[in-house]
Amino acid sequence: MSLAQLIDLTKTYHMGADIIVEALRGVDLDIEEGEYIAVMGPSGSGKSTLLNLIGCLDRPTGGRYILGGQDVSRLSDAELSEVRGRRIGFVFQSFNLIPQLTALDNIEVPLFYQGVHRRQRRRRSQELADRVGLGARARHKPMELSGGEQQRVAIARALSNDPLILLADEPTGNLDSVTGREILGLFDDLSARGRTLIVVTHDEAIAARTHRTVQMADGKIVNHTSN
Amino acid sequence: MLSFKSTEILRLGVRNLFVHPARSVLTMLGILFGVMAVIATLAVVEGISEKMQEEVLRMGTTNIIVEAVKPTESESTTQTQQGGMAITYGLTYEDAERIQSSIQGAEVVAPARRIPVTARYLTRRTRAEVLGTVPWYNETYGINVASGRWLASLDQRKVDNVCVLGAAVARSLFPRSAPLGKSIWLGSFSYRVVGVLASRGKTATSSGETETDYDRTIYIPLTAASRRFGKMLQDQSAGSRSFEMVELHEITVKVPTAEAVRPAARIIVGLLEKFHDKKDWDVGVPLERLEALERTKWLFIVLGVSIAAISLLVGGIGIMNIMLASVTERTREIGIRRAMGAKRRDIVSQFLVETVVLSTVGGAIGVPVGVTLALVIPRLLAQAATMLGVGGEAALTSLSRTIVTPGAVVLALGTSIMVGVVSGVYPAYRAAQMDPIKALRHE
């Protein structure tokens, strides 16, 4: 059985009185364990909506979403939070670190809401900081870190809860090309160790590194390509 | 696990407050001043009320005080030989006897006359009031003798010219020497000092209209008072020559229990109504005044606390204002936390903890500040009174003491915590209701 299954997933937004936006119009997607998938498509094609649904930040209007054997398409807000906290890791284009927390504290945020003990959290965050190559910079606050370092913190944070799926939305979008390549190297590394990754990107070069590319347009998947 | 998480959230809240220390401190000040005001107000009210209570208690809760009152109508006025006007009114020895025989279990009936005099010792003079009374008067009122002795039955029988001085009178007449055994002049007779009383302070009479200074009173045997001062009193205040004929100014009745006070008072009123054709008397029951005082005290507490509560309200509005700004400012953080698995109630707790910590710490600092303020209020008022040159006397005696009760501290602290909760609920709710997707994109 696949790790995640999207079955005829739809999402419509009501903007004002009678403007209805159909962001997703029946998406079917199977995600296998250990897969590295790139999602591509022009803006407005539904990439972000798809990512939000996979990340359990939102509920689909129609269809089903099975994640790790659990139907999560009709869960309550609190249950969805729980699923996010335990099974999903997010990496954002703009890093989204909490400014007043140190790198280590940022890495621990998902564990905090899991009720993991402080000492255990610290051990895990230190281990992850080392793994993403932060080293001594881990005690600094985001403002004192470079973009590349910040994104490493974000990746470490996304890994802290050992998620089923790591979702990355344009992870190199705010980085220079050299740093971007370093981050992508980190992704390759994670993939090689069997981590399931989904990356939303505009960049063909990134897509080329993944196992397969999902091409979206007008709220639908229009093409699957194995790389 | 829940309690573990709560301590973690508490830690997080406190840490967040340190992100903007100046802002946190300023917000806290609102609560601090509110709590301070509540505590100081309650301390003042408590102080005044206890002072008044003591005064009433000094009159004795099992006492009934019957006083002579000068009637308003002038029908009792008669022409005197001297050509002035004389008014006959007040209580009589017959009244005292009637009361004594009508009330079962009346322990003591202490009649007394009050005569304003100028007391003299050598060249020193002082204004005082002579109170002619019976030897058991001191038991009725719980009067304490500081040195020497109280009036004795023998003094009464022998119509001796002896006197017991109130503390203030003794101080004025004998600033450096011991008064015992010395003779002072009251009018045209000299009296030997046999005792000096312990200081009691000012008190209100049962009618509550005039103030009698116990410490400025000179006690002499009632028999001596009648003999030496007669039944006629010259009215000092009036310019015209008018005279007052008063046999007794005061009859104090002591009953054995508080329960017996009211029935006894009713009997006394009945007797006086029957035998006096004009209303030249007043029956005062200290117990009733005590109860009335209790009600008045609550009125003052409600009033004072309401005023103080306004500053707490303002403090609460301040907290809410800051928290709403903070929630908007931290929209992104909220989105991040939600994405990382924070539930709505985690977000609620996070912000609520911040407001509650702010208000609690503000309150906790406000308590000692309020207590300190309560302690210095009497001194500040004394200084203000002397600086303004006003007769601070009256204000000072009622504000000479402030009392901080544990109840006031609990009330103030409890209210401040409540203010934190109430002012935090709405901002926290707003934070929790944010859509995580929109919050994440917030710039």
PDB file of C-alpha atoms in Angstrom, chain B residues 23-251:
ATOM      1  CA  ARG B  23       6.459  46.957  26.743  1.00  0.00           C
ATOM      2  CA  SER B  24       5.796  44.261  29.316  1.00  0.00           C
ATOM      3  CA  VAL B  25       6.785  46.479  32.213  1.00  0.00           C
ATOM      4  CA  LEU B  26       4.614  49.368  31.026  1.00  0.00           C
ATOM      5  CA  THR B  27       1.656  47.069  30.574  1.00  0.00           C
ATOM      6  CA  MET B  28       2.256  45.643  34.020  1.00  0.00           C
ATOM      7  CA  LEU B  29       2.227  49.125  35.561  1.00  0.00           C
ATOM      8  CA  GLY B  30      -1.463  49.504  34.795  1.00  0.00           C
ATOM      9  CA  ILE B  31      -2.271  46.488  36.934  1.00  0.00           C
ATOM     10  CA  LEU B  32       0.289  47.438  39.545  1.00  0.00           C
ATOM     11  CA  PHE B  33      -1.372  50.799  40.169  1.00  0.00           C
ATOM     12  CA  GLY B  34      -4.813  49.232  40.154  1.00  0.00           C
ATOM     13  CA  VAL B  35      -3.878  46.698  42.801  1.00  0.00           C
ATOM     14  CA  MET B  36      -2.101  49.376  44.787  1.00  0.00           C
ATOM     15  CA  ALA B  37      -5.244  51.532  44.715  1.00  0.00           C
ATOM     16  CA  VAL B  38      -7.465  48.644  45.807  1.00  0.00           C
ATOM     17  CA  ILE B  39      -5.236  47.778  48.736  1.00  0.00           C
ATOM     18  CA  ALA B  40      -4.745  51.361  49.874  1.00  0.00           C
ATOM     19  CA  THR B  41      -8.461  52.144  49.605  1.00  0.00           C
ATOM     20  CA  LEU B  42      -9.454  49.070  51.558  1.00  0.00           C
ATOM     21  CA  ALA B  43      -6.808  49.832  54.177  1.00  0.00           C
ATOM     22  CA  VAL B  44      -8.176  53.338  54.682  1.00  0.00           C
ATOM     23  CA  VAL B  45     -11.780  52.122  54.896  1.00  0.00           C
ATOM     24  CA  GLU B  46     -10.773  49.349  57.266  1.00  0.00           C
ATOM     25  CA  GLY B  47      -8.811  51.785  59.409  1.00  0.00           C
ATOM     26  CA  ILE B  48     -11.651  54.268  59.707  1.00  0.00           C
ATOM     27  CA  SER B  49     -14.190  51.572  60.385  1.00  0.00           C
ATOM     28  CA  GLU B  50     -12.094  49.910  63.051  1.00  0.00           C
ATOM     29  CA  LYS B  51     -11.497  53.248  64.712  1.00  0.00           C
ATOM     30  CA  MET B  52     -15.213  53.918  64.769  1.00  0.00           C
ATOM     31  CA  GLN B  53     -15.909  50.403  65.935  1.00  0.00           C
ATOM     32  CA  GLU B  54     -13.525  50.828  68.833  1.00  0.00           C
ATOM     33  CA  GLU B  55     -15.308  53.985  69.829  1.00  0.00           C
ATOM     34  CA  VAL B  56     -18.635  52.257  69.829  1.00  0.00           C
ATOM     35  CA  LEU B  57     -17.202  49.304  71.700  1.00  0.00           C
ATOM     36  CA  ARG B  58     -15.822  51.709  74.275  1.00  0.00           C
ATOM     37  CA  MET B  59     -19.355  52.840  74.933  1.00  0.00           C
ATOM     38  CA  GLY B  60     -20.101  49.208  75.643  1.00  0.00           C
ATOM     39  CA  THR B  61     -22.199  46.875  73.542  1.00  0.00           C
ATOM     40  CA  THR B  62     -24.323  45.928  76.531  1.00  0.00           C
ATOM     41  CA  ASN B  63     -24.860  49.559  77.503  1.00  0.00           C
ATOM     42  CA  ILE B  64     -27.833  51.730  76.840  1.00  0.00           C
ATOM     43  CA  ILE B  65     -27.064  55.401  77.056  1.00  0.00           C
ATOM     44  CA  VAL B  66     -29.830  57.803  77.927  1.00  0.00           C
ATOM     45  CA  GLU B  67     -28.888  61.417  77.393  1.00  0.00           C
ATOM     46  CA  ALA B  68     -30.478  64.710  78.149  1.00  0.00           C
ATOM     47  CA  VAL B  69     -31.293  66.712  75.043  1.00  0.00           C
ATOM     48  CA  LYS B  70     -32.088  70.369  75.067  1.00  0.00           C
ATOM     49  CA  PRO B  71     -35.597  70.653  73.632  1.00  0.00           C
ATOM     50  CA  THR B  72     -36.152  72.918  70.671  1.00  0.00           C
ATOM     51  CA  GLU B  73     -39.448  74.421  71.730  1.00  0.00           C
ATOM     52  CA  SER B  74     -39.274  77.180  74.314  1.00  0.00           C
ATOM     53  CA  GLU B  75     -42.424  76.374  76.266  1.00  0.00           C
ATOM     54  CA  SER B  76     -40.375  75.279  79.249  1.00  0.00           C
ATOM     55  CA  THR B  77     -38.645  78.622  79.500  1.00  0.00           C
ATOM     56  CA  THR B  78     -39.297  80.505  82.702  1.00  0.00           C
ATOM     57  CA  GLN B  79     -38.223  83.853  84.015  1.00  0.00           C
ATOM     58  CA  THR B  80     -35.502  83.628  86.648  1.00  0.00           C
ATOM     59  CA  GLN B  81     -34.834  85.913  89.511  1.00  0.00           C
ATOM     60  CA  GLN B  82     -31.710  87.188  87.791  1.00  0.00           C
ATOM     61  CA  GLY B  83     -33.803  88.354  84.892  1.00  0.00           C
ATOM     62  CA  GLY B  84     -32.424  85.822  82.400  1.00  0.00           C
ATOM     63  CA  MET B  85     -34.222  82.938  80.822  1.00  0.00           C
ATOM     64  CA  ALA B  86     -34.048  79.495  82.376  1.00  0.00           C
ATOM     65  CA  ILE B  87     -34.822  76.201  80.691  1.00  0.00           C
ATOM     66  CA  THR B  88     -35.581  73.122  82.704  1.00  0.00           C
ATOM     67  CA  TYR B  89     -35.006  69.881  80.898  1.00  0.00           C
ATOM     68  CA  GLY B  90     -33.132  66.613  81.016  1.00  0.00           C
ATOM     69  CA  LEU B  91     -33.125  63.515  83.114  1.00  0.00           C
ATOM     70  CA  THR B  92     -33.820  63.246  86.779  1.00  0.00           C
ATOM     71  CA  TYR B  93     -32.838  61.024  89.654  1.00  0.00           C
ATOM     72  CA  GLU B  94     -36.393  59.727  89.508  1.00  0.00           C
ATOM     73  CA  ASP B  95     -35.766  58.560  85.952  1.00  0.00           C
ATOM     74  CA  ALA B  96     -32.694  56.669  87.114  1.00  0.00           C
ATOM     75  CA  GLU B  97     -34.639  55.019  89.899  1.00  0.00           C
ATOM     76  CA  ARG B  98     -37.522  54.113  87.625  1.00  0.00           C
ATOM     77  CA  ILE B  99     -35.175  52.542  85.128  1.00  0.00           C
ATOM     78  CA  GLN B 100     -33.385  50.649  87.855  1.00  0.00           C
ATOM     79  CA  SER B 101     -36.611  49.165  89.194  1.00  0.00           C
ATOM     80  CA  SER B 102     -38.258  48.475  85.822  1.00  0.00           C
ATOM     81  CA  ILE B 103     -35.563  46.580  84.046  1.00  0.00           C
ATOM     82  CA  GLN B 104     -34.890  43.098  85.234  1.00  0.00           C
ATOM     83  CA  GLY B 105     -31.239  42.296  85.450  1.00  0.00           C
ATOM     84  CA  ALA B 106     -30.080  45.839  84.790  1.00  0.00           C
ATOM     85  CA  GLU B 107     -26.635  45.585  86.267  1.00  0.00           C
ATOM     86  CA  VAL B 108     -25.773  49.181  86.797  1.00  0.00           C
ATOM     87  CA  VAL B 109     -27.528  52.396  86.279  1.00  0.00           C
ATOM     88  CA  ALA B 110     -24.921  55.106  86.275  1.00  0.00           C
ATOM     89  CA  PRO B 111     -26.302  58.625  86.359  1.00  0.00           C
ATOM     90  CA  ALA B 112     -24.026  61.510  85.431  1.00  0.00           C
ATOM     91  CA  ARG B 113     -24.000  65.279  85.116  1.00  0.00           C
ATOM     92  CA  ARG B 114     -21.809  67.191  82.745  1.00  0.00           C
ATOM     93  CA  ILE B 115     -20.661  70.684  83.592  1.00  0.00           C
ATOM     94  CA  PRO B 116     -18.255  72.669  81.424  1.00  0.00           C
ATOM     95  CA  VAL B 117     -15.589  74.341  83.574  1.00  0.00           C
ATOM     96  CA  THR B 118     -12.188  75.908  83.526  1.00  0.00           C
ATOM     97  CA  ALA B 119      -9.858  73.861  85.670  1.00  0.00           C
ATOM     98  CA  ARG B 120      -6.973  75.653  87.394  1.00  0.00           C
ATOM     99  CA  TYR B 121      -3.812  74.548  89.105  1.00  0.00           C
ATOM    100  CA  LEU B 122      -1.588  77.392  90.284  1.00  0.00           C
ATOM    101  CA  THR B 123      -1.334  79.582  87.202  1.00  0.00           C
ATOM    102  CA  ARG B 124      -2.278  76.896  84.709  1.00  0.00           C
ATOM    103  CA  ARG B 125      -5.745  76.788  83.237  1.00  0.00           C
ATOM    104  CA  THR B 126      -7.463  74.398  80.918  1.00  0.00           C
ATOM    105  CA  ARG B 127     -10.922  73.865  79.506  1.00  0.00           C
ATOM    106  CA  ALA B 128     -12.506  70.692  80.785  1.00  0.00           C
ATOM    107  CA  GLU B 129     -15.805  69.073  81.472  1.00  0.00           C
ATOM    108  CA  VAL B 130     -16.750  67.999  84.932  1.00  0.00           C
ATOM    109  CA  LEU B 131     -18.651  64.761  85.025  1.00  0.00           C
ATOM    110  CA  GLY B 132     -20.426  64.148  88.281  1.00  0.00           C
ATOM    111  CA  THR B 133     -21.141  60.482  88.578  1.00  0.00           C
ATOM    112  CA  VAL B 134     -21.431  57.389  90.745  1.00  0.00           C
ATOM    113  CA  PRO B 135     -18.587  55.099  91.822  1.00  0.00           C
ATOM    114  CA  TRP B 136     -19.632  52.256  89.474  1.00  0.00           C
ATOM    115  CA  TYR B 137     -19.477  54.460  86.376  1.00  0.00           C
ATOM    116  CA  ASN B 138     -15.985  53.204  85.568  1.00  0.00           C
ATOM    117  CA  GLU B 139     -17.159  49.588  85.395  1.00  0.00           C
ATOM    118  CA  THR B 140     -19.930  50.492  83.014  1.00  0.00           C
ATOM    119  CA  TYR B 141     -17.510  52.142  80.640  1.00  0.00           C
ATOM    120  CA  GLY B 142     -14.423  50.066  81.297  1.00  0.00           C
ATOM    121  CA  ILE B 143     -12.442  53.100  82.390  1.00  0.00           C
ATOM    122  CA  ASN B 144      -8.846  52.354  83.320  1.00  0.00           C
ATOM    123  CA  VAL B 145      -7.025  54.235  86.032  1.00  0.00           C
ATOM    124  CA  ALA B 146      -3.374  54.888  85.170  1.00  0.00           C
ATOM    125  CA  SER B 147      -2.352  56.035  88.640  1.00  0.00           C
ATOM    126  CA  GLY B 148      -4.063  56.559  91.951  1.00  0.00           C
ATOM    127  CA  ARG B 149      -7.648  55.316  92.295  1.00  0.00           C
ATOM    128  CA  TRP B 150     -11.170  55.777  90.982  1.00  0.00           C
ATOM    129  CA  LEU B 151     -13.989  57.463  92.910  1.00  0.00           C
ATOM    130  CA  ALA B 152     -15.124  55.453  95.936  1.00  0.00           C
ATOM    131  CA  SER B 153     -18.514  55.064  97.628  1.00  0.00           C
ATOM    132  CA  LEU B 154     -17.097  56.857 100.638  1.00  0.00           C
ATOM    133  CA  ASP B 155     -16.337  59.928  98.499  1.00  0.00           C
ATOM    134  CA  GLN B 156     -19.927  59.822  97.379  1.00  0.00           C
ATOM    135  CA  ARG B 157     -21.341  59.586 100.879  1.00  0.00           C
ATOM    136  CA  LYS B 158     -19.050  62.186 102.362  1.00  0.00           C
ATOM    137  CA  VAL B 159     -19.645  64.534  99.396  1.00  0.00           C
ATOM    138  CA  ASP B 160     -15.872  64.827  99.247  1.00  0.00           C
ATOM    139  CA  ASN B 161     -14.153  67.269  96.979  1.00  0.00           C
ATOM    140  CA  VAL B 162     -12.075  64.668  95.172  1.00  0.00           C
ATOM    141  CA  CYS B 163     -11.535  64.258  91.478  1.00  0.00           C
ATOM    142  CA  VAL B 164     -10.102  61.873  88.923  1.00  0.00           C
ATOM    143  CA  LEU B 165      -8.442  63.517  85.926  1.00  0.00           C
ATOM    144  CA  GLY B 166      -8.644  62.505  82.308  1.00  0.00           C
ATOM    145  CA  ALA B 167      -5.221  62.006  80.732  1.00  0.00           C
ATOM    146  CA  ALA B 168      -5.265  65.217  78.685  1.00  0.00           C
ATOM    147  CA  VAL B 169      -6.398  67.353  81.609  1.00  0.00           C
ATOM    148  CA  ALA B 170      -3.639  65.880  83.752  1.00  0.00           C
ATOM    149  CA  ARG B 171      -1.091  66.648  81.049  1.00  0.00           C
ATOM    150  CA  SER B 172      -2.238  70.254  80.687  1.00  0.00           C
ATOM    151  CA  LEU B 173      -2.325  71.017  84.388  1.00  0.00           C
ATOM    152  CA  PHE B 174       0.658  68.991  85.487  1.00  0.00           C
ATOM    153  CA  PRO B 175       3.157  68.981  82.647  1.00  0.00           C
ATOM    154  CA  ARG B 176       6.115  68.258  84.907  1.00  0.00           C
ATOM    155  CA  SER B 177       4.825  67.224  88.306  1.00  0.00           C
ATOM    156  CA  ALA B 178       2.727  64.306  89.596  1.00  0.00           C
ATOM    157  CA  PRO B 179      -0.938  65.335  89.997  1.00  0.00           C
ATOM    158  CA  LEU B 180      -1.849  62.865  92.755  1.00  0.00           C
ATOM    159  CA  GLY B 181      -2.627  64.557  96.065  1.00  0.00           C
ATOM    160  CA  LYS B 182      -2.544  68.044  94.554  1.00  0.00           C
ATOM    161  CA  SER B 183      -5.569  70.292  94.661  1.00  0.00           C
ATOM    162  CA  ILE B 184      -7.059  71.870  91.576  1.00  0.00           C
ATOM    163  CA  TRP B 185      -9.719  74.532  91.309  1.00  0.00           C
ATOM    164  CA  LEU B 186     -13.006  73.827  89.558  1.00  0.00           C
ATOM    165  CA  GLY B 187     -14.997  77.033  89.731  1.00  0.00           C
ATOM    166  CA  SER B 188     -14.844  78.297  93.270  1.00  0.00           C
ATOM    167  CA  PHE B 189     -14.076  74.988  94.949  1.00  0.00           C
ATOM    168  CA  SER B 190     -10.877  73.081  95.202  1.00  0.00           C
ATOM    169  CA  TYR B 191     -10.714  69.333  94.571  1.00  0.00           C
ATOM    170  CA  ARG B 192      -8.018  66.882  95.554  1.00  0.00           C
ATOM    171  CA  VAL B 193      -6.727  64.704  92.717  1.00  0.00           C
ATOM    172  CA  VAL B 194      -7.028  61.032  93.700  1.00  0.00           C
ATOM    173  CA  GLY B 195      -6.508  59.401  90.333  1.00  0.00           C
ATOM    174  CA  VAL B 196      -5.439  59.891  86.728  1.00  0.00           C
ATOM    175  CA  LEU B 197      -6.947  57.894  83.892  1.00  0.00           C
ATOM    176  CA  ALA B 198      -5.230  56.103  81.061  1.00  0.00           C
ATOM    177  CA  SER B 199      -5.629  57.886  77.709  1.00  0.00           C
ATOM    178  CA  ARG B 200      -8.685  56.793  75.701  1.00  0.00           C
ATOM    179  CA  GLY B 201      -8.796  59.160  72.773  1.00  0.00           C
ATOM    180  CA  LYS B 202     -11.751  60.914  71.247  1.00  0.00           C
ATOM    181  CA  THR B 203     -15.119  59.351  70.969  1.00  0.00           C
ATOM    182  CA  ALA B 204     -18.543  60.210  69.683  1.00  0.00           C
ATOM    183  CA  THR B 205     -21.508  60.332  71.991  1.00  0.00           C
ATOM    184  CA  SER B 206     -24.440  58.060  71.386  1.00  0.00           C
ATOM    185  CA  SER B 207     -26.409  60.786  69.682  1.00  0.00           C
ATOM    186  CA  GLY B 208     -23.488  61.165  67.323  1.00  0.00           C
ATOM    187  CA  GLU B 209     -23.844  64.922  67.142  1.00  0.00           C
ATOM    188  CA  THR B 210     -21.326  66.164  69.639  1.00  0.00           C
ATOM    189  CA  GLU B 211     -17.953  64.894  70.516  1.00  0.00           C
ATOM    190  CA  THR B 212     -16.855  64.284  74.039  1.00  0.00           C
ATOM    191  CA  ASP B 213     -13.239  64.019  74.834  1.00  0.00           C
ATOM    192  CA  TYR B 214     -12.899  61.441  77.532  1.00  0.00           C
ATOM    193  CA  ASP B 215      -9.376  62.573  78.157  1.00  0.00           C
ATOM    194  CA  ARG B 216     -10.538  66.113  78.819  1.00  0.00           C
ATOM    195  CA  THR B 217     -13.027  65.054  81.476  1.00  0.00           C
ATOM    196  CA  ILE B 218     -12.706  65.483  85.240  1.00  0.00           C
ATOM    197  CA  TYR B 219     -14.717  62.985  87.248  1.00  0.00           C
ATOM    198  CA  ILE B 220     -16.126  63.990  90.618  1.00  0.00           C
ATOM    199  CA  PRO B 221     -18.733  62.354  92.874  1.00  0.00           C
ATOM    200  CA  LEU B 222     -22.274  63.056  91.717  1.00  0.00           C
ATOM    201  CA  THR B 223     -23.225  64.229  95.167  1.00  0.00           C
ATOM    202  CA  ALA B 224     -20.429  66.781  95.099  1.00  0.00           C
ATOM    203  CA  ALA B 225     -21.473  67.923  91.655  1.00  0.00           C
ATOM    204  CA  SER B 226     -25.030  68.570  92.776  1.00  0.00           C
ATOM    205  CA  ARG B 227     -23.963  70.305  95.935  1.00  0.00           C
ATOM    206  CA  ARG B 228     -21.225  72.529  94.485  1.00  0.00           C
ATOM    207  CA  PHE B 229     -22.552  73.257  91.024  1.00  0.00           C
ATOM    208  CA  GLY B 230     -26.238  73.233  91.854  1.00  0.00           C
ATOM    209  CA  LYS B 231     -28.945  72.528  89.326  1.00  0.00           C
ATOM    210  CA  MET B 232     -28.321  75.662  87.367  1.00  0.00           C
ATOM    211  CA  LEU B 233     -25.895  75.849  84.510  1.00  0.00           C
ATOM    212  CA  GLN B 234     -25.061  79.049  82.822  1.00  0.00           C
ATOM    213  CA  ASP B 235     -25.109  78.758  79.066  1.00  0.00           C
ATOM    214  CA  GLN B 236     -21.631  79.751  78.047  1.00  0.00           C
ATOM    215  CA  SER B 237     -22.157  79.984  74.340  1.00  0.00           C
ATOM    216  CA  ALA B 238     -25.070  82.368  74.271  1.00  0.00           C
ATOM    217  CA  GLY B 239     -24.518  86.077  74.586  1.00  0.00           C
ATOM    218  CA  SER B 240     -27.773  86.618  76.394  1.00  0.00           C
ATOM    219  CA  ARG B 241     -28.104  85.500  79.957  1.00  0.00           C
ATOM    220  CA  SER B 242     -29.859  82.190  79.803  1.00  0.00           C
ATOM    221  CA  PHE B 243     -29.721  79.346  82.254  1.00  0.00           C
ATOM    222  CA  GLU B 244     -30.292  75.689  82.018  1.00  0.00           C
ATOM    223  CA  MET B 245     -31.734  73.535  84.753  1.00  0.00           C
ATOM    224  CA  VAL B 246     -30.540  69.984  84.359  1.00  0.00           C
ATOM    225  CA  GLU B 247     -30.569  67.373  87.070  1.00  0.00           C
ATOM    226  CA  LEU B 248     -28.847  64.576  85.158  1.00  0.00           C
ATOM    227  CA  HIS B 249     -27.217  64.715  81.754  1.00  0.00           C
ATOM    228  CA  GLU B 250     -26.741  61.053  81.329  1.00  0.00           C
ATOM    229  CA  ILE B 251     -27.938  57.709  82.614  1.00  0.00           C
TER     230      ILE B 251
END
